[in-house]
């Protein structure tokens, strides 16, 4: 087996709940890449179109253009020999082939920066993020502020018509008004029915 690792590739993961500033931190790192004149590409899954299809946008509306892709393996089609850094936002929405893709890129000497949710609204880890956290050389776990008590929030609360969501609620609820807010472990609530 060929040992591809050339000593410079590595994986960074930026994780945390919603409203913790993950995209903001990713954009901060992208901004540094621009100043450092690095050759880089930014990707996100096509599923996320909250603000813009072809930009990584933070809640504070900072933005950077990116390539929206459907399958994680599509990233490999864009890799050129001079590529130094790959940034990926909303990484939890990719299927688990993203883990192999990220590992492959790092083994080729590329710095890979992944940002995404670590847990879903039930407080259960997204398998993709959990795996990447285990493989990463560098992990940044960001927190938000609990919308109920003002303490540090590590969890995402899903609300349906203003009430905590049930664990049986489908991902998309037709006709219901749903929202999300950051909460601490104590204030986070999932209704079991
Ligand atoms: Zn709280």
Short mmCIF file of N, CA and C and ligand atoms in Angstrom, two decimals:
data_model
loop_
_atom_site.label_atom_id
_atom_site.label_comp_id
_atom_site.label_asym_id
_atom_site.label_seq_id
_atom_site.Cartn_x
_atom_site.Cartn_y
_atom_site.Cartn_z
N UNK A 1 0.85 -1.20 0.00
CA UNK A 1 0.00 0.00 0.00
C UNK A 1 0.88 1.25 0.00
N UNK A 2 0.52 2.17 -0.85
CA UNK A 2 1.29 3.42 -0.91
C UNK A 2 0.90 4.33 0.24
N UNK A 3 1.90 4.86 0.86
CA UNK A 3 1.64 5.81 1.93
C UNK A 3 1.63 7.20 1.32
N UNK A 4 0.40 7.76 1.18
CA UNK A 4 0.26 9.03 0.47
C UNK A 4 0.57 10.26 1.33
N UNK A 5 0.46 10.07 2.65
CA UNK A 5 0.54 11.23 3.54
C UNK A 5 1.88 11.96 3.40
N UNK A 6 1.81 13.24 3.07
CA UNK A 6 3.05 13.97 2.86
C UNK A 6 3.37 14.92 4.01
N UNK A 7 2.62 14.80 5.08
CA UNK A 7 2.97 15.58 6.26
C UNK A 7 2.32 16.94 6.36
N UNK A 8 1.57 17.36 5.34
CA UNK A 8 0.97 18.69 5.42
C UNK A 8 -0.57 18.67 5.43
N UNK A 9 -1.15 17.57 4.99
CA UNK A 9 -2.61 17.52 4.98
C UNK A 9 -3.16 17.28 6.37
N UNK A 10 -4.29 17.88 6.67
CA UNK A 10 -4.93 17.62 7.96
C UNK A 10 -6.40 18.03 7.92
N UNK A 11 -7.13 17.59 8.93
CA UNK A 11 -8.58 17.84 9.00
C UNK A 11 -8.90 18.75 10.19
N UNK A 12 -9.67 19.80 9.92
CA UNK A 12 -10.17 20.67 10.98
C UNK A 12 -11.69 20.58 10.99
N UNK A 13 -12.29 20.49 12.16
CA UNK A 13 -13.75 20.48 12.25
C UNK A 13 -14.22 21.62 13.15
N UNK A 14 -15.18 22.39 12.63
CA UNK A 14 -15.82 23.45 13.42
C UNK A 14 -17.25 22.96 13.68
N UNK A 15 -17.60 22.70 14.93
CA UNK A 15 -18.94 22.16 15.19
C UNK A 15 -19.62 22.90 16.33
N UNK A 16 -20.86 22.52 16.58
CA UNK A 16 -21.65 23.16 17.64
C UNK A 16 -23.10 23.20 17.23
N UNK A 17 -23.97 23.81 18.06
CA UNK A 17 -25.40 23.88 17.72
C UNK A 17 -25.66 25.00 16.71
N UNK A 18 -26.91 25.18 16.32
CA UNK A 18 -27.28 26.30 15.47
C UNK A 18 -27.03 27.61 16.23
N UNK A 19 -26.72 28.65 15.49
CA UNK A 19 -26.49 30.00 16.03
C UNK A 19 -25.21 30.11 16.86
N UNK A 20 -24.29 29.14 16.71
CA UNK A 20 -23.03 29.21 17.46
C UNK A 20 -21.97 29.96 16.66
N UNK A 21 -22.25 30.29 15.39
CA UNK A 21 -21.28 31.02 14.59
C UNK A 21 -20.33 30.12 13.81
N UNK A 22 -20.79 28.93 13.44
CA UNK A 22 -19.94 27.99 12.71
C UNK A 22 -19.56 28.52 11.32
N UNK A 23 -20.58 28.99 10.58
CA UNK A 23 -20.30 29.53 9.25
C UNK A 23 -19.45 30.79 9.35
N UNK A 24 -19.71 31.58 10.39
CA UNK A 24 -18.92 32.80 10.63
C UNK A 24 -17.44 32.45 10.83
N UNK A 25 -17.19 31.40 11.61
CA UNK A 25 -15.81 30.95 11.85
C UNK A 25 -15.19 30.39 10.58
N UNK A 26 -16.00 29.66 9.78
CA UNK A 26 -15.50 29.14 8.51
C UNK A 26 -15.13 30.30 7.59
N UNK A 27 -15.99 31.32 7.53
CA UNK A 27 -15.71 32.48 6.69
C UNK A 27 -14.47 33.24 7.16
N UNK A 28 -14.26 33.26 8.48
CA UNK A 28 -13.06 33.91 9.02
C UNK A 28 -11.80 33.19 8.53
N UNK A 29 -11.86 31.87 8.54
CA UNK A 29 -10.71 31.10 8.07
C UNK A 29 -10.52 31.26 6.56
N UNK A 30 -11.64 31.33 5.81
CA UNK A 30 -11.57 31.55 4.36
C UNK A 30 -10.91 32.89 4.07
N UNK A 31 -11.30 33.90 4.84
CA UNK A 31 -10.73 35.23 4.68
C UNK A 31 -9.21 35.22 4.86
N UNK A 32 -8.74 34.43 5.80
CA UNK A 32 -7.30 34.30 6.03
C UNK A 32 -6.62 33.60 4.84
N UNK A 33 -7.34 32.65 4.23
CA UNK A 33 -6.78 31.95 3.05
C UNK A 33 -6.61 32.93 1.89
N UNK A 34 -7.57 33.87 1.77
CA UNK A 34 -7.50 34.87 0.70
C UNK A 34 -6.25 35.74 0.91
N UNK A 35 -6.06 36.20 2.14
CA UNK A 35 -4.90 37.04 2.46
C UNK A 35 -3.59 36.28 2.24
N UNK A 36 -3.61 34.99 2.54
CA UNK A 36 -2.40 34.17 2.43
C UNK A 36 -2.18 33.68 0.99
N UNK A 37 -3.10 34.08 0.07
CA UNK A 37 -3.03 33.70 -1.35
C UNK A 37 -2.96 32.19 -1.55
N UNK A 38 -3.76 31.48 -0.76
CA UNK A 38 -3.81 30.02 -0.89
C UNK A 38 -4.78 29.63 -2.00
N UNK A 39 -4.53 28.49 -2.60
CA UNK A 39 -5.42 27.95 -3.62
C UNK A 39 -6.45 27.08 -2.90
N UNK A 40 -7.72 27.53 -2.88
CA UNK A 40 -8.72 26.80 -2.11
C UNK A 40 -10.07 26.76 -2.82
N UNK A 41 -10.92 25.82 -2.38
CA UNK A 41 -12.29 25.71 -2.88
C UNK A 41 -13.24 25.55 -1.70
N UNK A 42 -14.45 26.08 -1.85
CA UNK A 42 -15.46 25.99 -0.79
C UNK A 42 -16.67 25.23 -1.33
N UNK A 43 -17.13 24.26 -0.56
CA UNK A 43 -18.27 23.44 -0.98
C UNK A 43 -19.36 23.45 0.07
N UNK A 44 -20.59 23.21 -0.40
CA UNK A 44 -21.68 22.91 0.54
C UNK A 44 -22.69 22.02 -0.17
N UNK A 45 -23.50 21.27 0.61
CA UNK A 45 -24.49 20.39 -0.03
C UNK A 45 -25.63 21.22 -0.63
N UNK A 46 -26.21 20.75 -1.72
CA UNK A 46 -27.28 21.49 -2.39
C UNK A 46 -28.54 21.58 -1.52
N UNK A 47 -28.66 20.71 -0.55
CA UNK A 47 -29.85 20.67 0.32
C UNK A 47 -30.04 21.97 1.10
N UNK A 48 -28.94 22.64 1.39
CA UNK A 48 -29.03 23.84 2.21
C UNK A 48 -29.18 25.09 1.36
N UNK A 49 -30.39 25.64 1.26
CA UNK A 49 -30.57 26.85 0.45
C UNK A 49 -31.22 27.95 1.27
N UNK A 50 -30.88 27.97 2.55
CA UNK A 50 -31.49 28.95 3.45
C UNK A 50 -31.28 30.39 2.98
N UNK A 51 -30.06 30.71 2.58
CA UNK A 51 -29.78 32.07 2.17
C UNK A 51 -29.43 32.17 0.70
N UNK A 52 -28.58 31.26 0.25
CA UNK A 52 -28.10 31.38 -1.11
C UNK A 52 -27.58 30.03 -1.58
N UNK A 53 -27.83 29.72 -2.84
CA UNK A 53 -27.43 28.41 -3.35
C UNK A 53 -25.93 28.31 -3.58
N UNK A 54 -25.29 29.42 -3.92
CA UNK A 54 -23.88 29.34 -4.29
C UNK A 54 -22.96 30.16 -3.39
N UNK A 55 -23.40 30.35 -2.15
CA UNK A 55 -22.56 31.09 -1.21
C UNK A 55 -22.64 30.43 0.16
N UNK A 56 -21.53 30.53 0.90
CA UNK A 56 -21.58 30.22 2.31
C UNK A 56 -21.95 31.52 2.99
N UNK A 57 -23.06 31.53 3.72
CA UNK A 57 -23.52 32.78 4.33
C UNK A 57 -23.72 32.56 5.82
N UNK A 58 -23.20 33.45 6.63
CA UNK A 58 -23.39 33.33 8.07
C UNK A 58 -24.66 34.08 8.47
N UNK A 59 -25.09 33.89 9.73
CA UNK A 59 -26.29 34.59 10.20
C UNK A 59 -26.08 36.11 10.17
N UNK A 60 -24.81 36.54 10.29
CA UNK A 60 -24.55 37.98 10.22
C UNK A 60 -24.41 38.46 8.78
N UNK A 61 -24.76 37.55 7.84
CA UNK A 61 -24.86 37.88 6.41
C UNK A 61 -23.52 38.10 5.71
N UNK A 62 -22.44 37.64 6.32
CA UNK A 62 -21.19 37.62 5.58
C UNK A 62 -21.29 36.47 4.60
N UNK A 63 -20.63 36.58 3.47
CA UNK A 63 -20.80 35.53 2.45
C UNK A 63 -19.52 35.28 1.68
N UNK A 64 -19.40 34.07 1.16
CA UNK A 64 -18.33 33.76 0.22
C UNK A 64 -18.85 32.75 -0.78
N UNK A 65 -18.49 32.93 -2.03
CA UNK A 65 -19.03 32.03 -3.07
C UNK A 65 -18.52 30.60 -2.87
N UNK A 66 -19.39 29.63 -3.17
CA UNK A 66 -18.98 28.25 -3.01
C UNK A 66 -19.63 27.40 -4.10
N UNK A 67 -19.21 26.16 -4.15
CA UNK A 67 -19.76 25.22 -5.12
C UNK A 67 -20.77 24.33 -4.40
N UNK A 68 -22.02 24.39 -4.84
CA UNK A 68 -23.04 23.54 -4.24
C UNK A 68 -23.04 22.19 -4.95
N UNK A 69 -22.90 21.12 -4.18
CA UNK A 69 -22.82 19.78 -4.78
C UNK A 69 -23.83 18.84 -4.13
N UNK A 70 -24.22 17.84 -4.90
CA UNK A 70 -25.23 16.89 -4.43
C UNK A 70 -24.56 15.73 -3.68
N UNK A 71 -23.51 15.17 -4.29
CA UNK A 71 -22.83 14.03 -3.68
C UNK A 71 -21.43 14.42 -3.21
N UNK A 72 -21.05 13.88 -2.05
CA UNK A 72 -19.74 14.19 -1.49
C UNK A 72 -18.60 13.89 -2.45
N UNK A 73 -18.74 12.80 -3.21
CA UNK A 73 -17.66 12.41 -4.12
C UNK A 73 -17.46 13.41 -5.27
N UNK A 74 -18.47 14.27 -5.50
CA UNK A 74 -18.32 15.31 -6.53
C UNK A 74 -17.14 16.24 -6.22
N UNK A 75 -16.81 16.38 -4.94
CA UNK A 75 -15.70 17.24 -4.53
C UNK A 75 -14.42 16.84 -5.26
N UNK A 76 -14.20 15.53 -5.38
CA UNK A 76 -12.96 15.02 -5.99
C UNK A 76 -12.78 15.48 -7.44
N UNK A 77 -13.92 15.74 -8.14
CA UNK A 77 -13.84 16.19 -9.54
C UNK A 77 -13.22 17.58 -9.66
N UNK A 78 -13.27 18.35 -8.59
CA UNK A 78 -12.76 19.73 -8.63
C UNK A 78 -11.31 19.84 -8.15
N UNK A 79 -10.77 18.73 -7.65
CA UNK A 79 -9.42 18.78 -7.07
C UNK A 79 -8.36 18.83 -8.17
N UNK A 80 -7.55 19.87 -8.13
CA UNK A 80 -6.43 20.02 -9.06
C UNK A 80 -5.13 19.86 -8.27
N UNK A 81 -4.01 19.54 -8.95
CA UNK A 81 -2.77 19.29 -8.22
C UNK A 81 -2.30 20.47 -7.36
N UNK A 82 -2.70 21.70 -7.75
CA UNK A 82 -2.23 22.87 -7.00
C UNK A 82 -3.15 23.26 -5.84
N UNK A 83 -4.23 22.50 -5.65
CA UNK A 83 -5.19 22.83 -4.59
C UNK A 83 -4.59 22.62 -3.20
N UNK A 84 -4.72 23.63 -2.32
CA UNK A 84 -4.11 23.55 -1.00
C UNK A 84 -5.12 23.33 0.13
N UNK A 85 -6.31 23.93 -0.05
CA UNK A 85 -7.30 23.88 1.04
C UNK A 85 -8.70 23.61 0.48
N UNK A 86 -9.46 22.76 1.17
CA UNK A 86 -10.88 22.54 0.84
C UNK A 86 -11.69 22.89 2.09
N UNK A 87 -12.69 23.76 1.92
CA UNK A 87 -13.59 24.10 3.03
C UNK A 87 -14.98 23.57 2.70
N UNK A 88 -15.64 22.97 3.69
CA UNK A 88 -16.97 22.38 3.49
C UNK A 88 -17.90 22.87 4.59
N UNK A 89 -19.02 23.49 4.19
CA UNK A 89 -20.00 23.96 5.17
C UNK A 89 -21.18 22.99 5.24
N UNK A 90 -21.90 22.99 6.34
CA UNK A 90 -23.08 22.13 6.54
C UNK A 90 -22.75 20.66 6.25
N UNK A 91 -21.60 20.23 6.75
CA UNK A 91 -21.07 18.91 6.42
C UNK A 91 -21.99 17.78 6.87
N UNK A 92 -22.83 18.03 7.89
CA UNK A 92 -23.70 16.97 8.42
C UNK A 92 -24.76 16.52 7.42
N UNK A 93 -25.02 17.33 6.38
CA UNK A 93 -26.05 16.97 5.40
C UNK A 93 -25.55 16.02 4.31
N UNK A 94 -24.24 15.77 4.26
CA UNK A 94 -23.73 14.81 3.28
C UNK A 94 -23.92 13.38 3.80
N UNK A 95 -23.95 12.40 2.88
CA UNK A 95 -23.98 11.01 3.34
C UNK A 95 -22.57 10.62 3.79
N UNK A 96 -22.42 9.40 4.32
CA UNK A 96 -21.14 9.08 4.97
C UNK A 96 -19.96 8.89 4.00
N UNK A 97 -20.20 9.01 2.69
CA UNK A 97 -19.06 8.97 1.77
C UNK A 97 -18.18 10.22 1.94
N UNK A 98 -18.72 11.27 2.59
CA UNK A 98 -17.91 12.49 2.83
C UNK A 98 -16.71 12.16 3.73
N UNK A 99 -16.86 11.16 4.59
CA UNK A 99 -15.77 10.81 5.52
C UNK A 99 -14.55 10.32 4.73
N UNK A 100 -14.80 9.43 3.77
CA UNK A 100 -13.72 8.92 2.91
C UNK A 100 -13.13 10.05 2.06
N UNK A 101 -14.00 10.91 1.53
CA UNK A 101 -13.53 12.01 0.69
C UNK A 101 -12.60 12.93 1.49
N UNK A 102 -13.03 13.31 2.69
CA UNK A 102 -12.22 14.21 3.54
C UNK A 102 -10.89 13.55 3.90
N UNK A 103 -10.93 12.28 4.26
CA UNK A 103 -9.70 11.54 4.59
C UNK A 103 -8.75 11.47 3.40
N UNK A 104 -9.32 11.18 2.21
CA UNK A 104 -8.52 11.10 0.98
C UNK A 104 -7.82 12.42 0.70
N UNK A 105 -8.57 13.53 0.82
CA UNK A 105 -7.99 14.85 0.57
C UNK A 105 -6.85 15.15 1.54
N UNK A 106 -7.08 14.85 2.82
CA UNK A 106 -6.04 15.10 3.83
C UNK A 106 -4.81 14.25 3.56
N UNK A 107 -5.03 13.00 3.14
CA UNK A 107 -3.91 12.11 2.83
C UNK A 107 -3.12 12.60 1.62
N UNK A 108 -3.78 13.36 0.74
CA UNK A 108 -3.09 13.92 -0.42
C UNK A 108 -2.35 15.21 -0.09
N UNK A 109 -2.41 15.62 1.17
CA UNK A 109 -1.68 16.81 1.57
C UNK A 109 -2.52 18.07 1.62
N UNK A 110 -3.84 17.91 1.49
CA UNK A 110 -4.73 19.08 1.49
C UNK A 110 -5.25 19.34 2.90
N UNK A 111 -5.32 20.63 3.26
CA UNK A 111 -5.95 21.02 4.52
C UNK A 111 -7.45 21.06 4.29
N UNK A 112 -8.22 20.31 5.09
CA UNK A 112 -9.67 20.24 4.92
C UNK A 112 -10.35 20.84 6.15
N UNK A 113 -11.17 21.86 5.91
CA UNK A 113 -11.89 22.51 7.01
C UNK A 113 -13.37 22.19 6.87
N UNK A 114 -13.94 21.47 7.85
CA UNK A 114 -15.36 21.10 7.80
C UNK A 114 -16.10 21.85 8.89
N UNK A 115 -17.27 22.41 8.54
CA UNK A 115 -18.12 23.04 9.55
C UNK A 115 -19.49 22.39 9.52
N UNK A 116 -20.08 22.16 10.69
CA UNK A 116 -21.41 21.57 10.70
C UNK A 116 -21.94 21.34 12.10
N UNK A 117 -23.20 20.95 12.13
CA UNK A 117 -23.86 20.62 13.40
C UNK A 117 -23.28 19.33 13.95
N UNK A 118 -23.04 19.27 15.25
CA UNK A 118 -22.58 18.02 15.84
C UNK A 118 -23.76 17.13 16.24
N UNK A 119 -24.88 17.75 16.68
CA UNK A 119 -26.05 16.97 17.10
C UNK A 119 -27.33 17.48 16.45
N UNK A 120 -28.31 16.60 16.32
CA UNK A 120 -29.61 17.02 15.79
C UNK A 120 -30.46 17.60 16.94
N UNK A 121 -31.72 17.95 16.64
CA UNK A 121 -32.56 18.62 17.65
C UNK A 121 -32.91 17.71 18.83
N UNK A 122 -32.71 16.40 18.64
CA UNK A 122 -32.95 15.47 19.76
C UNK A 122 -31.71 15.34 20.65
N UNK A 123 -30.63 15.98 20.24
CA UNK A 123 -29.39 15.86 20.99
C UNK A 123 -28.59 14.64 20.62
N UNK A 124 -28.94 14.02 19.49
CA UNK A 124 -28.22 12.83 19.03
C UNK A 124 -27.18 13.22 17.99
N UNK A 125 -25.95 12.68 18.10
CA UNK A 125 -24.89 13.07 17.16
C UNK A 125 -25.23 12.72 15.71
N UNK A 126 -24.90 13.63 14.80
CA UNK A 126 -24.94 13.29 13.38
C UNK A 126 -23.76 12.36 13.13
N UNK A 127 -23.98 11.14 12.61
CA UNK A 127 -22.89 10.19 12.42
C UNK A 127 -21.72 10.76 11.61
N UNK A 128 -22.02 11.55 10.56
CA UNK A 128 -20.96 12.12 9.73
C UNK A 128 -20.05 13.04 10.55
N UNK A 129 -20.66 13.96 11.30
CA UNK A 129 -19.85 14.88 12.11
C UNK A 129 -19.09 14.12 13.20
N UNK A 130 -19.75 13.15 13.83
CA UNK A 130 -19.11 12.38 14.89
C UNK A 130 -17.85 11.68 14.38
N UNK A 131 -17.95 11.09 13.18
CA UNK A 131 -16.79 10.43 12.57
C UNK A 131 -15.68 11.41 12.25
N UNK A 132 -16.06 12.55 11.68
CA UNK A 132 -15.05 13.55 11.31
C UNK A 132 -14.36 14.11 12.55
N UNK A 133 -15.12 14.27 13.64
CA UNK A 133 -14.52 14.75 14.90
C UNK A 133 -13.46 13.77 15.39
N UNK A 134 -13.74 12.48 15.21
CA UNK A 134 -12.79 11.47 15.66
C UNK A 134 -11.52 11.46 14.81
N UNK A 135 -11.68 11.78 13.52
CA UNK A 135 -10.54 11.71 12.59
C UNK A 135 -9.74 13.01 12.54
N UNK A 136 -10.34 14.10 13.02
CA UNK A 136 -9.75 15.43 12.85
C UNK A 136 -8.48 15.63 13.68
N UNK A 137 -7.55 16.40 13.11
CA UNK A 137 -6.37 16.83 13.86
C UNK A 137 -6.72 18.00 14.78
N UNK A 138 -7.73 18.77 14.37
CA UNK A 138 -8.06 19.99 15.11
C UNK A 138 -9.58 20.16 15.20
N UNK A 139 -10.09 20.35 16.40
CA UNK A 139 -11.53 20.48 16.62
C UNK A 139 -11.85 21.79 17.31
N UNK A 140 -12.81 22.53 16.76
CA UNK A 140 -13.29 23.74 17.42
C UNK A 140 -14.76 23.54 17.72
N UNK A 141 -15.10 23.45 18.99
CA UNK A 141 -16.49 23.27 19.38
C UNK A 141 -17.02 24.61 19.88
N UNK A 142 -17.92 25.19 19.09
CA UNK A 142 -18.46 26.51 19.44
C UNK A 142 -19.76 26.35 20.22
N UNK A 143 -20.08 27.34 21.04
CA UNK A 143 -21.34 27.32 21.76
C UNK A 143 -22.13 28.58 21.41
N UNK A 144 -23.44 28.53 21.66
CA UNK A 144 -24.29 29.71 21.50
C UNK A 144 -24.75 30.12 22.90
N UNK A 145 -25.73 31.00 22.95
CA UNK A 145 -26.29 31.41 24.25
C UNK A 145 -27.70 30.85 24.36
N UNK A 146 -28.00 30.19 25.46
CA UNK A 146 -29.31 29.57 25.66
C UNK A 146 -30.41 30.64 25.59
N UNK A 147 -31.41 30.37 24.72
CA UNK A 147 -32.50 31.33 24.51
C UNK A 147 -33.42 31.42 25.73
N UNK A 148 -33.32 30.44 26.64
CA UNK A 148 -34.19 30.43 27.82
C UNK A 148 -33.50 31.06 29.03
N UNK A 149 -32.29 30.58 29.36
CA UNK A 149 -31.66 31.02 30.61
C UNK A 149 -30.40 31.87 30.43
N UNK A 150 -29.91 31.98 29.20
CA UNK A 150 -28.77 32.86 28.96
C UNK A 150 -27.42 32.23 29.24
N UNK A 151 -27.41 30.97 29.67
CA UNK A 151 -26.12 30.29 29.87
C UNK A 151 -25.60 29.76 28.54
N UNK A 152 -24.44 29.12 28.60
CA UNK A 152 -23.82 28.60 27.38
C UNK A 152 -24.68 27.48 26.78
N UNK A 153 -24.96 27.57 25.48
CA UNK A 153 -25.81 26.58 24.82
C UNK A 153 -25.00 25.67 23.91
N UNK A 154 -25.19 24.37 24.08
CA UNK A 154 -24.51 23.39 23.23
C UNK A 154 -25.50 22.60 22.39
N UNK A 155 -26.80 22.90 22.55
CA UNK A 155 -27.82 22.10 21.88
C UNK A 155 -28.77 22.95 21.05
N UNK A 156 -29.41 22.30 20.06
CA UNK A 156 -30.36 22.98 19.20
C UNK A 156 -31.77 22.54 19.58
N UNK A 157 -32.61 23.51 19.96
CA UNK A 157 -34.00 23.21 20.30
C UNK A 157 -34.88 23.41 19.08
N UNK A 158 -35.68 22.37 18.74
CA UNK A 158 -36.65 22.51 17.65
C UNK A 158 -38.01 22.82 18.26
N UNK A 159 -38.65 23.85 17.76
CA UNK A 159 -39.98 24.24 18.23
C UNK A 159 -40.98 24.09 17.09
N UNK A 160 -42.13 23.51 17.39
CA UNK A 160 -43.21 23.39 16.41
C UNK A 160 -44.41 24.14 16.98
N UNK A 161 -44.84 25.16 16.27
CA UNK A 161 -45.90 26.06 16.75
C UNK A 161 -45.60 26.53 18.18
N UNK A 162 -44.33 26.84 18.43
CA UNK A 162 -43.91 27.40 19.71
C UNK A 162 -43.65 26.39 20.81
N UNK A 163 -43.97 25.11 20.56
CA UNK A 163 -43.78 24.07 21.58
C UNK A 163 -42.58 23.18 21.22
N UNK A 164 -41.87 22.62 22.23
CA UNK A 164 -40.78 21.70 21.91
C UNK A 164 -41.26 20.57 21.00
N UNK A 165 -40.47 20.26 19.98
CA UNK A 165 -40.85 19.23 19.02
C UNK A 165 -40.86 17.86 19.67
N UNK A 166 -41.67 16.95 19.13
CA UNK A 166 -41.68 15.56 19.59
C UNK A 166 -40.58 14.80 18.85
N UNK A 167 -40.04 13.76 19.50
CA UNK A 167 -38.99 12.98 18.83
C UNK A 167 -39.53 12.24 17.61
N UNK A 168 -40.87 12.09 17.54
CA UNK A 168 -41.47 11.40 16.41
C UNK A 168 -41.84 12.35 15.26
N UNK A 169 -41.66 13.66 15.48
CA UNK A 169 -42.01 14.62 14.42
C UNK A 169 -41.16 14.39 13.18
N UNK A 170 -41.80 14.42 12.00
CA UNK A 170 -41.01 14.27 10.77
C UNK A 170 -40.10 15.48 10.55
N UNK A 171 -39.08 15.29 9.72
CA UNK A 171 -38.12 16.36 9.46
C UNK A 171 -38.81 17.58 8.86
N UNK A 172 -39.76 17.33 7.96
CA UNK A 172 -40.52 18.44 7.37
C UNK A 172 -41.97 18.32 7.82
N UNK A 173 -42.47 19.35 8.47
CA UNK A 173 -43.84 19.36 8.95
C UNK A 173 -44.67 20.32 8.10
N UNK A 174 -45.55 19.78 7.30
CA UNK A 174 -46.34 20.62 6.41
C UNK A 174 -47.39 21.40 7.21
N UNK A 175 -47.44 22.69 7.01
CA UNK A 175 -48.46 23.52 7.65
C UNK A 175 -48.14 23.98 9.05
N UNK A 176 -47.07 23.48 9.65
CA UNK A 176 -46.72 23.89 11.01
C UNK A 176 -45.65 24.99 10.94
N UNK A 177 -45.69 25.87 11.93
CA UNK A 177 -44.68 26.92 11.99
C UNK A 177 -43.56 26.40 12.90
N UNK A 178 -42.42 26.14 12.31
CA UNK A 178 -41.35 25.61 13.13
C UNK A 178 -40.16 26.55 13.17
N UNK A 179 -39.44 26.45 14.27
CA UNK A 179 -38.27 27.30 14.44
C UNK A 179 -37.24 26.57 15.30
N UNK A 180 -36.06 27.13 15.32
CA UNK A 180 -34.98 26.53 16.10
C UNK A 180 -34.34 27.60 16.98
N UNK A 181 -33.88 27.21 18.15
CA UNK A 181 -33.14 28.15 18.99
C UNK A 181 -32.09 27.38 19.79
N UNK A 182 -31.00 28.08 20.15
CA UNK A 182 -29.97 27.39 20.95
C UNK A 182 -30.41 27.27 22.41
N UNK A 183 -30.11 26.15 23.01
CA UNK A 183 -30.42 25.95 24.43
C UNK A 183 -29.30 25.18 25.13
N UNK A 184 -29.25 25.33 26.45
CA UNK A 184 -28.28 24.58 27.25
C UNK A 184 -28.87 23.18 27.52
N UNK A 185 -28.08 22.33 28.09
CA UNK A 185 -28.52 20.95 28.39
C UNK A 185 -29.75 20.94 29.29
N UNK A 186 -29.79 21.87 30.27
CA UNK A 186 -30.89 21.90 31.24
C UNK A 186 -32.20 22.34 30.58
N UNK A 187 -32.15 23.32 29.68
CA UNK A 187 -33.36 23.87 29.08
C UNK A 187 -33.77 23.13 27.82
N UNK A 188 -32.89 22.32 27.26
CA UNK A 188 -33.20 21.59 26.04
C UNK A 188 -34.28 20.53 26.34
N UNK A 189 -35.25 20.44 25.43
CA UNK A 189 -36.39 19.56 25.69
C UNK A 189 -36.86 18.85 24.43
N UNK A 190 -37.02 17.54 24.52
CA UNK A 190 -37.61 16.76 23.42
C UNK A 190 -38.79 16.01 23.99
N UNK A 191 -39.97 16.20 23.39
CA UNK A 191 -41.15 15.47 23.88
C UNK A 191 -41.16 14.05 23.30
N UNK A 192 -41.27 13.10 24.20
CA UNK A 192 -41.32 11.70 23.75
C UNK A 192 -42.77 11.24 23.70
N UNK A 193 -43.22 10.84 22.55
CA UNK A 193 -44.61 10.36 22.45
C UNK A 193 -44.69 9.13 21.60
ZN1 LIG B 1 -30.66 27.18 29.52
#
